[in-house]
mmCIF file of C-alpha atoms in Angstrom:
data_model
loop_
_atom_site.group_PDB
_atom_site.id
_atom_site.type_symbol
_atom_site.label_atom_id
_atom_site.label_comp_id
_atom_site.label_asym_id
_atom_site.label_seq_id
_atom_site.Cartn_x
_atom_site.Cartn_y
_atom_site.Cartn_z
ATOM 1 C CA SER A 1 1.274 -39.254 19.763
ATOM 2 C CA ALA A 2 4.155 -37.929 21.842
ATOM 3 C CA ASP A 3 2.015 -38.169 24.982
ATOM 4 C CA PHE A 4 1.174 -41.795 24.233
ATOM 5 C CA ALA A 5 4.825 -42.545 23.471
ATOM 6 C CA ALA A 6 5.880 -41.133 26.842
ATOM 7 C CA VAL A 7 3.241 -43.128 28.730
ATOM 8 C CA TYR A 8 4.025 -46.352 26.855
ATOM 9 C CA LYS A 9 7.753 -45.901 27.494
ATOM 10 C CA GLU A 10 7.167 -45.332 31.210
ATOM 11 C CA LEU A 11 4.773 -48.277 31.588
ATOM 12 C CA ALA A 12 6.967 -50.634 29.560
ATOM 13 C CA VAL A 13 9.604 -50.515 32.308
ATOM 14 C CA HIS A 14 7.132 -52.173 34.701
ATOM 15 C CA THR A 15 5.297 -54.680 32.482
ATOM 16 C CA ASP A 16 5.646 -57.049 29.562
ATOM 17 C CA GLY A 17 2.380 -55.993 27.887
ATOM 18 C CA ILE A 18 0.077 -52.981 27.506
ATOM 19 C CA VAL A 19 -3.539 -52.953 26.341
ATOM 20 C CA SER A 20 -4.468 -49.428 25.270
ATOM 21 C CA LEU A 21 -8.240 -49.020 24.818
ATOM 22 C CA HIS A 22 -9.588 -45.860 23.191
ATOM 23 C CA LEU A 23 -12.543 -43.776 22.079
ATOM 24 C CA SER A 24 -13.983 -44.825 18.728
ATOM 25 C CA ARG A 25 -11.730 -43.887 15.821
ATOM 26 C CA LYS A 26 -14.861 -42.663 14.043
ATOM 27 C CA LEU A 27 -15.308 -40.023 16.749
ATOM 28 C CA SER A 28 -11.733 -38.949 17.383
ATOM 29 C CA ALA A 29 -8.158 -39.254 16.127
ATOM 30 C CA THR A 30 -7.034 -40.488 19.558
ATOM 31 C CA TYR A 31 -6.843 -44.099 18.367
ATOM 32 C CA TYR A 32 -4.461 -43.156 15.535
ATOM 33 C CA ALA A 33 -2.295 -41.083 17.870
ATOM 34 C CA ALA A 34 -2.016 -44.103 20.182
ATOM 35 C CA VAL A 35 -0.942 -46.332 17.268
ATOM 36 C CA VAL A 36 1.750 -43.844 16.215
ATOM 37 C CA GLY A 37 2.824 -43.560 19.855
ATOM 38 C CA ILE A 38 3.815 -47.237 19.871
ATOM 39 C CA SER A 39 6.618 -46.785 17.338
ATOM 40 C CA GLU A 40 7.681 -43.465 18.845
ATOM 41 C CA SER A 41 7.954 -44.974 22.333
ATOM 42 C CA GLY A 42 10.688 -47.463 21.574
ATOM 43 C CA ALA A 43 9.043 -49.688 24.205
ATOM 44 C CA LYS A 44 10.300 -53.270 24.266
ATOM 45 C CA CYS A 45 7.046 -54.802 25.513
ATOM 46 C CA ARG A 46 4.006 -55.859 23.510
ATOM 47 C CA ILE A 47 1.481 -53.016 23.045
ATOM 48 C CA GLU A 48 -2.010 -53.551 21.618
ATOM 49 C CA VAL A 49 -4.218 -50.578 20.758
ATOM 50 C CA LEU A 50 -7.960 -51.298 20.621
ATOM 51 C CA ASP A 51 -10.784 -49.233 19.155
ATOM 52 C CA SER A 52 -13.679 -49.430 21.609
ATOM 53 C CA THR A 53 -16.148 -48.268 18.921
ATOM 54 C CA SER A 54 -17.751 -46.445 21.827
ATOM 55 C CA ALA A 55 -17.570 -43.348 23.992
ATOM 56 C CA SER A 56 -18.487 -42.175 27.446
ATOM 57 C CA LEU A 57 -19.805 -44.860 29.768
ATOM 58 C CA GLY A 58 -19.538 -47.558 27.085
ATOM 59 C CA LEU A 59 -15.780 -46.983 26.908
ATOM 60 C CA GLY A 60 -15.528 -46.693 30.688
ATOM 61 C CA LEU A 61 -17.173 -50.064 31.238
ATOM 62 C CA LEU A 62 -14.825 -51.733 28.769
ATOM 63 C CA VAL A 63 -11.797 -50.166 30.456
ATOM 64 C CA ALA A 64 -13.021 -51.179 33.924
ATOM 65 C CA GLN A 65 -13.524 -54.773 32.796
ATOM 66 C CA ALA A 66 -10.084 -54.955 31.158
ATOM 67 C CA ALA A 67 -8.394 -53.414 34.214
ATOM 68 C CA GLU A 68 -10.165 -55.805 36.578
ATOM 69 C CA LEU A 69 -9.027 -58.784 34.504
ATOM 70 C CA ALA A 70 -5.447 -57.542 34.362
ATOM 71 C CA GLN A 71 -5.330 -56.853 38.091
ATOM 72 C CA SER A 72 -6.697 -60.323 38.861
ATOM 73 C CA GLY A 73 -3.739 -61.873 37.036
ATOM 74 C CA ALA A 74 -5.334 -62.721 33.678
ATOM 75 C CA SER A 75 -2.917 -63.025 30.774
ATOM 76 C CA MET A 76 -2.700 -60.265 28.198
ATOM 77 C CA ASN A 77 -4.256 -62.605 25.633
ATOM 78 C CA ASP A 78 -7.202 -63.249 27.973
ATOM 79 C CA VAL A 79 -7.668 -59.511 28.547
ATOM 80 C CA LEU A 80 -7.573 -58.882 24.783
ATOM 81 C CA GLU A 81 -9.938 -61.745 23.960
ATOM 82 C CA THR A 82 -12.489 -60.777 26.616
ATOM 83 C CA THR A 83 -12.348 -57.083 25.718
ATOM 84 C CA MET A 84 -12.589 -57.670 21.966
ATOM 85 C CA SER A 85 -15.602 -59.949 22.475
ATOM 86 C CA ALA A 86 -17.303 -57.301 24.654
ATOM 87 C CA ILE A 87 -16.761 -54.426 22.195
ATOM 88 C CA PRO A 88 -19.465 -55.418 19.666
ATOM 89 C CA ARG A 89 -21.911 -56.053 22.516
ATOM 90 C CA THR A 90 -21.429 -52.589 24.028
ATOM 91 C CA ARG A 91 -24.103 -49.979 23.310
ATOM 92 C CA PHE A 92 -23.841 -46.265 23.916
ATOM 93 C CA PHE A 93 -26.994 -44.190 24.352
ATOM 94 C CA GLY A 94 -26.949 -40.441 24.683
ATOM 95 C CA VAL A 95 -29.293 -37.489 24.895
ATOM 96 C CA LEU A 96 -27.772 -34.304 23.585
ATOM 97 C CA ASP A 97 -28.448 -30.790 24.847
ATOM 98 C CA THR A 98 -27.884 -29.407 21.362
ATOM 99 C CA LEU A 99 -27.419 -30.731 17.845
ATOM 100 C CA GLU A 100 -25.072 -27.853 16.998
ATOM 101 C CA TYR A 101 -21.842 -29.801 17.417
ATOM 102 C CA LEU A 102 -23.096 -32.846 15.530
ATOM 103 C CA HIS A 103 -23.832 -30.497 12.638
ATOM 104 C CA LYS A 104 -20.501 -28.658 12.897
ATOM 105 C CA GLY A 105 -18.653 -31.985 12.984
ATOM 106 C CA GLY A 106 -20.467 -33.213 9.883
ATOM 107 C CA ARG A 107 -22.298 -36.025 11.672
ATOM 108 C CA ILE A 108 -25.773 -34.700 10.796
ATOM 109 C CA GLY A 109 -26.986 -32.506 7.983
ATOM 110 C CA ARG A 110 -28.219 -28.955 8.152
ATOM 111 C CA ALA A 111 -31.865 -30.009 7.866
ATOM 112 C CA SER A 112 -31.611 -32.337 10.875
ATOM 113 C CA ALA A 113 -29.870 -29.669 12.923
ATOM 114 C CA LEU A 114 -32.473 -27.087 11.918
ATOM 115 C CA PHE A 115 -35.335 -29.459 12.750
ATOM 116 C CA GLY A 116 -33.838 -30.101 16.169
ATOM 117 C CA TRP A 117 -33.458 -26.391 16.818
ATOM 118 C CA THR A 118 -36.902 -25.313 15.593
ATOM 119 C CA SER A 119 -38.796 -28.095 17.326
ATOM 120 C CA ARG A 120 -36.712 -27.811 20.492
ATOM 121 C CA ARG A 121 -36.077 -31.512 20.277
ATOM 122 C CA ASN A 122 -32.820 -33.103 21.169
ATOM 123 C CA GLY A 123 -31.389 -36.165 19.523
ATOM 124 C CA LEU A 124 -31.606 -39.476 21.257
ATOM 125 C CA SER A 125 -29.161 -41.718 19.522
ATOM 126 C CA TYR A 126 -27.264 -44.886 20.123
ATOM 127 C CA ARG A 127 -24.096 -46.380 18.788
ATOM 128 C CA THR A 128 -23.326 -49.926 17.796
ATOM 129 C CA SER A 129 -20.020 -50.719 16.132
ATOM 130 C CA ALA A 130 -19.286 -46.984 15.886
ATOM 131 C CA ARG A 131 -22.220 -46.390 13.569
ATOM 132 C CA GLN A 132 -24.631 -43.792 14.782
ATOM 133 C CA ARG A 133 -28.268 -44.659 14.361
ATOM 134 C CA ALA A 134 -31.056 -42.249 14.939
ATOM 135 C CA GLY A 135 -33.386 -43.317 17.670
ATOM 136 C CA THR A 136 -36.452 -41.362 18.549
ATOM 137 C CA HIS A 137 -36.526 -37.691 19.293
ATOM 138 C CA ALA A 138 -36.876 -36.576 22.841
ATOM 139 C CA ARG A 139 -37.662 -33.394 24.692
ATOM 140 C CA LEU A 140 -35.757 -32.395 27.773
ATOM 141 C CA SER A 141 -37.366 -30.408 30.530
ATOM 142 C CA ALA A 142 -35.360 -27.787 32.386
ATOM 143 C CA ASP A 143 -34.283 -30.335 34.997
ATOM 144 C CA LYS A 144 -33.075 -32.735 32.257
ATOM 145 C CA ARG A 145 -35.701 -35.441 32.744
ATOM 146 C CA LEU A 146 -36.384 -37.286 29.531
ATOM 147 C CA TRP A 147 -39.839 -37.012 28.011
ATOM 148 C CA SER A 148 -40.392 -39.125 24.917
ATOM 149 C CA ASP A 149 -42.721 -38.118 22.106
#
């Protein structure tokens, strides 16, 4: 939170509003650190922290859209409204090299991790509203091309 506080304090000198968009709070504590950073910063401008409910490219696309709006002169309310309406429509798909870290992080059970390891299948999953849903299983060849079963 100290890092966020420092950044918010520095940015607040140059603006009257900050939109801080983050990795899903169900995947990381970053969102909560950003919220705590607001009060620690002592910044005098308005700061809004948003949970993207996404990760990776899904988060990147949301950030790019918000930045483009802000740079084009859109109001903070317009940036917030557009971004918050895009969040539930953003989907994140991913193919994992290993299920080990999903298991260690408690996101899948031991049986699922064991099945993935013994069958040499990798999880293809997608996220909507920060809820992971199992898709199909997929096999990856050595050059990482996706082969569906």
